[in-house]
Short mmCIF file of C-alpha atoms in Angstrom, two decimals:
data_model
loop_
_atom_site.label_atom_id
_atom_site.label_comp_id
_atom_site.label_asym_id
_atom_site.label_seq_id
_atom_site.Cartn_x
_atom_site.Cartn_y
_atom_site.Cartn_z
CA MET I 214 -0.24 0.06 0.14
CA ILE I 215 1.57 3.38 -1.01
CA LYS I 216 1.44 6.32 1.93
CA LYS I 217 0.51 9.36 0.81
CA HIS I 218 3.49 12.20 1.84
CA ASP I 219 2.44 14.54 4.06
CA LYS I 220 2.63 18.41 2.59
CA GLY I 221 5.19 20.29 3.07
CA PHE I 222 5.63 24.71 2.93
CA THR I 223 5.51 25.88 -0.24
CA LEU I 224 8.78 28.07 -1.83
CA ALA I 225 6.29 30.96 -1.46
CA GLU I 226 5.52 30.50 2.20
CA ILE I 227 8.98 29.79 3.39
CA LEU I 228 9.70 33.12 2.06
CA ILE I 229 6.95 34.76 3.56
CA THR I 230 8.50 33.34 6.32
CA LEU I 231 12.06 34.48 6.20
CA GLY I 232 10.57 38.32 4.91
CA ILE I 233 8.44 38.09 8.54
CA ILE I 234 11.81 37.12 10.40
CA GLY I 235 14.17 39.90 8.68
CA ILE I 236 11.39 42.63 9.27
CA VAL I 237 11.60 41.48 13.00
CA ALA I 238 15.07 41.15 13.18
CA ALA I 239 15.60 44.54 11.19
CA LEU I 240 13.12 46.33 14.14
CA THR I 241 14.88 44.77 17.18
CA ILE I 242 18.31 44.33 16.86
CA PRO I 243 19.53 48.37 16.60
CA THR I 244 16.97 48.38 20.11
CA ILE I 245 19.19 45.28 21.42
CA SER I 246 22.47 46.64 20.41
CA LYS I 247 21.49 50.46 22.36
CA ASN I 248 20.54 48.41 25.01
CA ILE I 249 23.77 46.41 25.30
CA GLN I 250 26.04 49.52 24.52
CA GLN I 251 24.45 51.35 27.24
CA ALA I 252 25.13 48.58 29.98
CA VAL I 253 28.44 48.61 28.52
CA LEU I 254 29.05 52.25 28.75
CA LYS I 255 27.26 52.22 32.59
CA ASN I 256 29.92 49.65 33.45
CA GLN I 257 32.55 51.73 32.40
CA PHE I 258 31.45 54.69 33.83
CA LYS I 259 30.61 52.78 37.16
CA LYS I 260 34.44 51.64 37.34
CA PHE I 261 35.93 54.85 36.85
CA TYR I 262 33.56 56.58 38.99
CA SER I 263 34.55 53.85 41.68
CA THR I 264 38.42 53.79 40.75
CA PHE I 265 39.04 57.95 40.74
CA TRP I 266 37.15 58.41 43.97
CA GLN I 267 38.76 56.38 46.24
CA ALA I 268 41.83 57.51 44.92
CA VAL I 269 40.40 60.67 46.16
CA ILE I 270 39.14 60.14 49.09
CA GLY I 271 42.15 58.18 49.77
CA ILE I 272 44.84 60.79 49.47
CA GLN I 273 42.51 62.78 52.15
CA THR I 274 42.58 59.80 54.39
CA LYS I 275 46.41 59.31 54.20
CA GLU I 276 46.83 63.04 54.12
CA GLY I 277 44.87 62.84 57.54
CA ARG I 278 43.43 66.27 56.81
CA PRO I 279 40.97 68.41 54.40
CA ILE I 280 42.15 69.12 51.08
CA ASN I 281 41.21 72.26 50.28
CA CYS I 282 41.10 71.74 46.45
CA TYR I 283 36.88 72.13 46.15
CA TYR I 284 34.22 74.30 44.97
CA TRP I 285 32.39 75.42 48.28
CA THR I 286 28.33 73.09 48.14
CA ASN I 287 25.55 75.25 48.35
CA GLU I 288 25.39 74.45 52.02
CA SER I 289 28.78 75.77 53.14
CA ASN I 290 29.51 78.82 50.81
CA PRO I 291 30.53 81.75 52.95
CA TYR I 292 29.38 84.71 50.31
CA THR I 293 25.92 83.31 50.12
CA GLY I 294 23.56 85.95 50.15
CA LYS I 295 26.70 88.79 51.39
CA CYS I 296 28.01 88.73 47.60
CA THR I 297 27.23 88.29 44.16
CA VAL I 298 28.40 88.23 41.11
CA SER I 299 28.16 91.66 38.83
CA CYS I 300 29.69 92.36 35.46
CA GLU I 301 28.55 92.55 31.97
CA ARG I 302 28.03 89.79 30.31
CA ASP I 303 27.61 87.94 26.37
CA GLU I 304 24.59 86.93 25.02
CA ASN I 305 26.00 83.71 26.61
CA GLY I 306 26.00 84.51 30.17
CA TYR I 307 29.89 84.48 30.20
CA CYS I 308 31.21 87.95 31.88
CA ILE I 309 32.94 90.53 29.74
CA SER I 310 34.33 92.54 32.17
CA ASN I 311 36.08 91.70 35.15
CA ALA I 312 33.66 90.69 37.91
CA ILE I 313 33.02 92.54 41.27
CA CYS I 314 31.55 91.75 44.40
CA ALA I 315 27.82 93.80 43.91
CA GLU I 316 27.79 94.45 47.71
CA THR I 317 30.85 95.68 48.22
CA GLY I 318 31.96 97.02 44.98
CA GLN I 319 35.25 95.64 45.46
CA SER I 320 37.06 92.60 43.00
CA LEU I 321 35.85 88.88 44.44
CA PRO I 322 37.44 87.38 46.93
CA GLN I 323 39.98 84.91 45.73
CA ASP I 324 38.04 82.20 47.28
CA PHE I 325 34.64 83.17 46.35
CA ASN I 326 34.16 79.80 44.23
CA GLY I 327 36.24 77.74 46.59
CA ASN I 328 38.79 76.58 48.41
CA MET I 329 41.44 75.87 45.63
CA GLN I 330 44.30 76.58 46.98
CA GLN I 331 45.87 73.14 47.35
CA CYS I 332 44.78 71.78 44.09
CA PRO I 333 48.38 71.80 42.59
CA ASP I 334 49.82 70.12 45.09
CA PHE I 335 46.91 67.43 45.41
CA TYR I 336 46.64 66.98 41.25
CA GLU I 337 50.44 65.61 41.30
CA GLU I 338 49.59 62.98 44.27
CA LEU I 339 46.47 62.40 42.35
CA PHE I 340 47.85 61.84 38.84
CA LEU I 341 51.52 61.03 39.48
CA LYS I 342 51.13 58.87 41.97
CA THR I 343 48.17 57.28 43.13
CA LEU I 344 46.21 56.51 39.67
CA LYS I 345 48.09 54.33 37.57
CA THR I 346 48.74 56.77 34.82
CA ALA I 347 50.25 55.58 31.62
CA LYS I 348 50.95 58.84 29.50
CA ILE I 349 50.80 62.70 30.12
CA CYS I 350 50.46 65.21 27.71
CA LYS I 351 50.95 68.70 29.30
CA ASP I 352 49.60 70.19 26.07
CA HIS I 353 48.80 69.79 22.45
CA ALA I 354 47.57 66.50 23.74
CA TYR I 355 45.36 65.89 20.19
CA ASP I 356 48.67 65.82 18.58
CA GLN I 357 50.11 63.61 21.05
CA GLY I 358 47.58 61.32 20.72
CA CYS I 359 46.02 61.34 24.26
CA LEU I 360 42.88 62.22 22.43
CA PRO I 361 41.18 59.98 19.84
CA LYS I 362 40.56 61.69 16.59
CA ASN I 363 37.28 62.23 16.37
CA PHE I 364 37.00 64.43 19.61
CA LYS I 365 34.95 67.61 19.60
CA GLY I 366 34.99 70.13 22.04
CA ALA I 367 31.83 71.61 23.84
CA ASN I 368 31.70 74.22 21.42
CA ILE I 369 31.29 72.60 18.76
CA VAL I 370 28.67 70.26 20.06
CA GLN I 371 26.85 72.80 20.95
CA SER I 372 26.85 74.82 17.53
CA GLU I 373 25.92 71.56 15.65
CA GLN I 374 22.78 71.27 18.37
CA HIS I 375 22.03 75.13 17.72
CA PRO I 376 23.73 76.63 14.30
CA ASP I 377 22.21 79.71 15.02
CA ASN I 378 24.39 80.90 17.81
CA GLU I 379 27.82 81.63 18.57
CA TYR I 380 30.13 79.59 21.15
CA ASP I 381 33.26 80.76 22.42
CA PRO I 382 36.27 79.04 20.65
CA ASN I 383 37.95 79.74 23.57
CA GLY I 384 35.51 78.67 26.25
CA ILE I 385 35.64 76.24 29.01
CA PHE I 386 36.48 72.86 27.81
CA SER I 387 35.92 74.38 23.82
CA ASP I 388 37.81 72.19 20.91
CA SER I 389 40.66 74.46 20.79
CA VAL I 390 41.90 74.47 24.43
CA VAL I 391 41.47 70.98 25.26
CA LYS I 392 43.18 69.87 22.08
CA ASN I 393 46.06 72.23 22.57
CA ASN I 394 45.96 73.92 25.97
CA TYR I 395 45.01 71.42 28.87
CA PRO I 396 46.74 68.63 30.49
CA VAL I 397 45.47 65.41 29.81
CA TYR I 398 46.46 61.84 31.41
CA VAL I 399 46.08 58.69 30.14
CA LEU I 400 45.22 56.03 32.81
CA ASN I 401 46.51 52.46 32.18
CA ASP I 402 43.15 51.40 31.03
CA GLY I 403 42.76 53.85 28.15
CA THR I 404 40.35 56.16 30.37
CA TYR I 405 41.47 60.08 29.96
CA ILE I 406 40.75 62.86 31.85
CA ALA I 407 41.28 66.24 30.90
CA ARG I 408 42.22 68.89 33.69
CA TYR I 409 40.84 72.50 33.16
CA SER I 410 43.24 74.05 35.36
CA GLN I 411 46.09 73.48 37.99
CA ASN I 412 44.41 75.87 40.41
CA ALA I 413 41.00 74.41 39.91
CA PRO I 414 39.02 71.03 40.23
CA LEU I 415 37.16 70.72 36.93
CA PHE I 416 37.76 68.05 34.68
CA LEU I 417 36.49 66.04 31.37
CA VAL I 418 36.67 62.56 31.72
CA ASP I 419 35.80 59.91 28.71
CA ILE I 420 35.32 56.55 30.19
CA ASN I 421 36.63 54.70 27.79
CA GLY I 422 39.08 56.25 26.55
CA GLN I 423 39.91 56.02 22.36
CA LYS I 424 37.11 53.72 22.13
CA GLY I 425 33.66 54.64 20.55
CA PRO I 426 31.65 55.98 20.80
CA ASN I 427 33.44 59.26 21.75
CA LYS I 428 30.12 61.47 22.27
CA TRP I 429 29.39 63.95 25.20
CA GLY I 430 26.71 62.35 27.47
CA TYR I 431 27.39 58.62 26.49
CA ASP I 432 31.34 58.48 27.25
CA ILE I 433 32.08 61.85 27.87
CA PHE I 434 31.26 63.77 30.54
CA THR I 435 32.34 67.29 32.56
CA PHE I 436 32.82 67.15 36.72
CA GLY I 437 34.20 69.06 39.54
CA PHE I 438 34.65 68.62 43.39
CA SER I 439 32.70 70.22 45.74
CA GLY I 440 33.22 70.34 49.34
CA ASN I 441 34.03 72.24 52.89
CA ARG I 442 36.27 73.60 55.08
CA THR I 443 35.79 70.37 57.48
CA VAL I 444 35.79 67.75 55.37
CA GLY I 445 37.93 69.16 52.47
CA ILE I 446 36.66 67.16 49.49
CA ALA I 447 33.46 65.73 50.15
CA SER I 448 31.52 64.91 46.65
CA ILE I 449 31.67 64.28 42.71
CA ILE I 450 29.57 66.56 41.39
CA GLN I 451 28.25 67.24 37.85
CA ARG I 452 26.21 70.47 38.18
CA PRO I 453 26.40 73.19 37.15
CA PHE I 454 29.48 71.89 34.86
CA ASN I 455 27.73 70.48 32.31
CA TYR I 456 29.31 71.89 29.32
CA ALA I 457 27.60 70.15 26.30
CA THR I 458 25.13 66.60 25.89
CA GLU I 459 24.86 64.99 21.96
CA LYS I 460 21.58 63.91 21.06
CA ASP I 461 20.21 61.33 23.56
CA GLY I 462 22.86 61.81 25.90
CA LYS I 463 23.12 62.13 29.57
CA GLU I 464 24.39 64.45 31.95
CA PHE I 465 27.04 62.97 34.25
CA GLN I 466 24.59 63.44 37.04
CA GLN I 467 22.24 60.92 35.31
CA MET I 468 24.14 58.50 34.68
CA TYR I 469 25.44 58.41 38.59
CA ASP I 470 22.19 58.07 39.50
CA GLU I 471 20.99 55.27 36.96
CA CYS I 472 24.70 53.53 38.26
CA PHE I 473 24.50 54.02 42.10
CA ASN I 474 20.86 55.04 43.11
#
């Protein structure tokens, strides 16, 4: 007796099925890839933050005293309500004349923004002795390879987002000054940290160095130290030190909150 064979799939049915699978893959793979990238960046952020902060508090513990290299916290600022900045400002809010204390008419106190007189010695201890620093570019960091080839400063990112506005090419963390003027420290794991000034606790970090995406709010962030006379450096802060964030990127504080809270 001849058995009747079961009917199989036709070529058209197979092609339709493969087409549906392709459409679903095209819709889901970018989301999956994005989620994977975000998870990787969060882990890199956690690693950087933990390593850097442990180095900072480790120095204070070893010294056995507060380190004066910080911006005032809101609560500890001795000039709150006593001295406000008065100056002529440009359209971006930057002072274009010598700033004075509006209440006294005198120059701003040297410690108006914070206690920073020990920053130079602290930076030497932090970057040269405590952190595992593989390379230092004292200036011209871009030409010396301490910055990735596709690095863009804050003013470039800002102008791309708001092409009708003008941004200071010599402002804090602008393209030219980071590439040519700021010292950049490259750690053993590839992380690089650009320091704004010898006398100010303000930094730019790329948490995975030369690796992509090299975008503000993804792997590039800016931050500073806050503190007071009793504790010294009390925390790493982002606000108000966020100078640029690219589309769909996150500010330092948002990334911190997602990683640690």
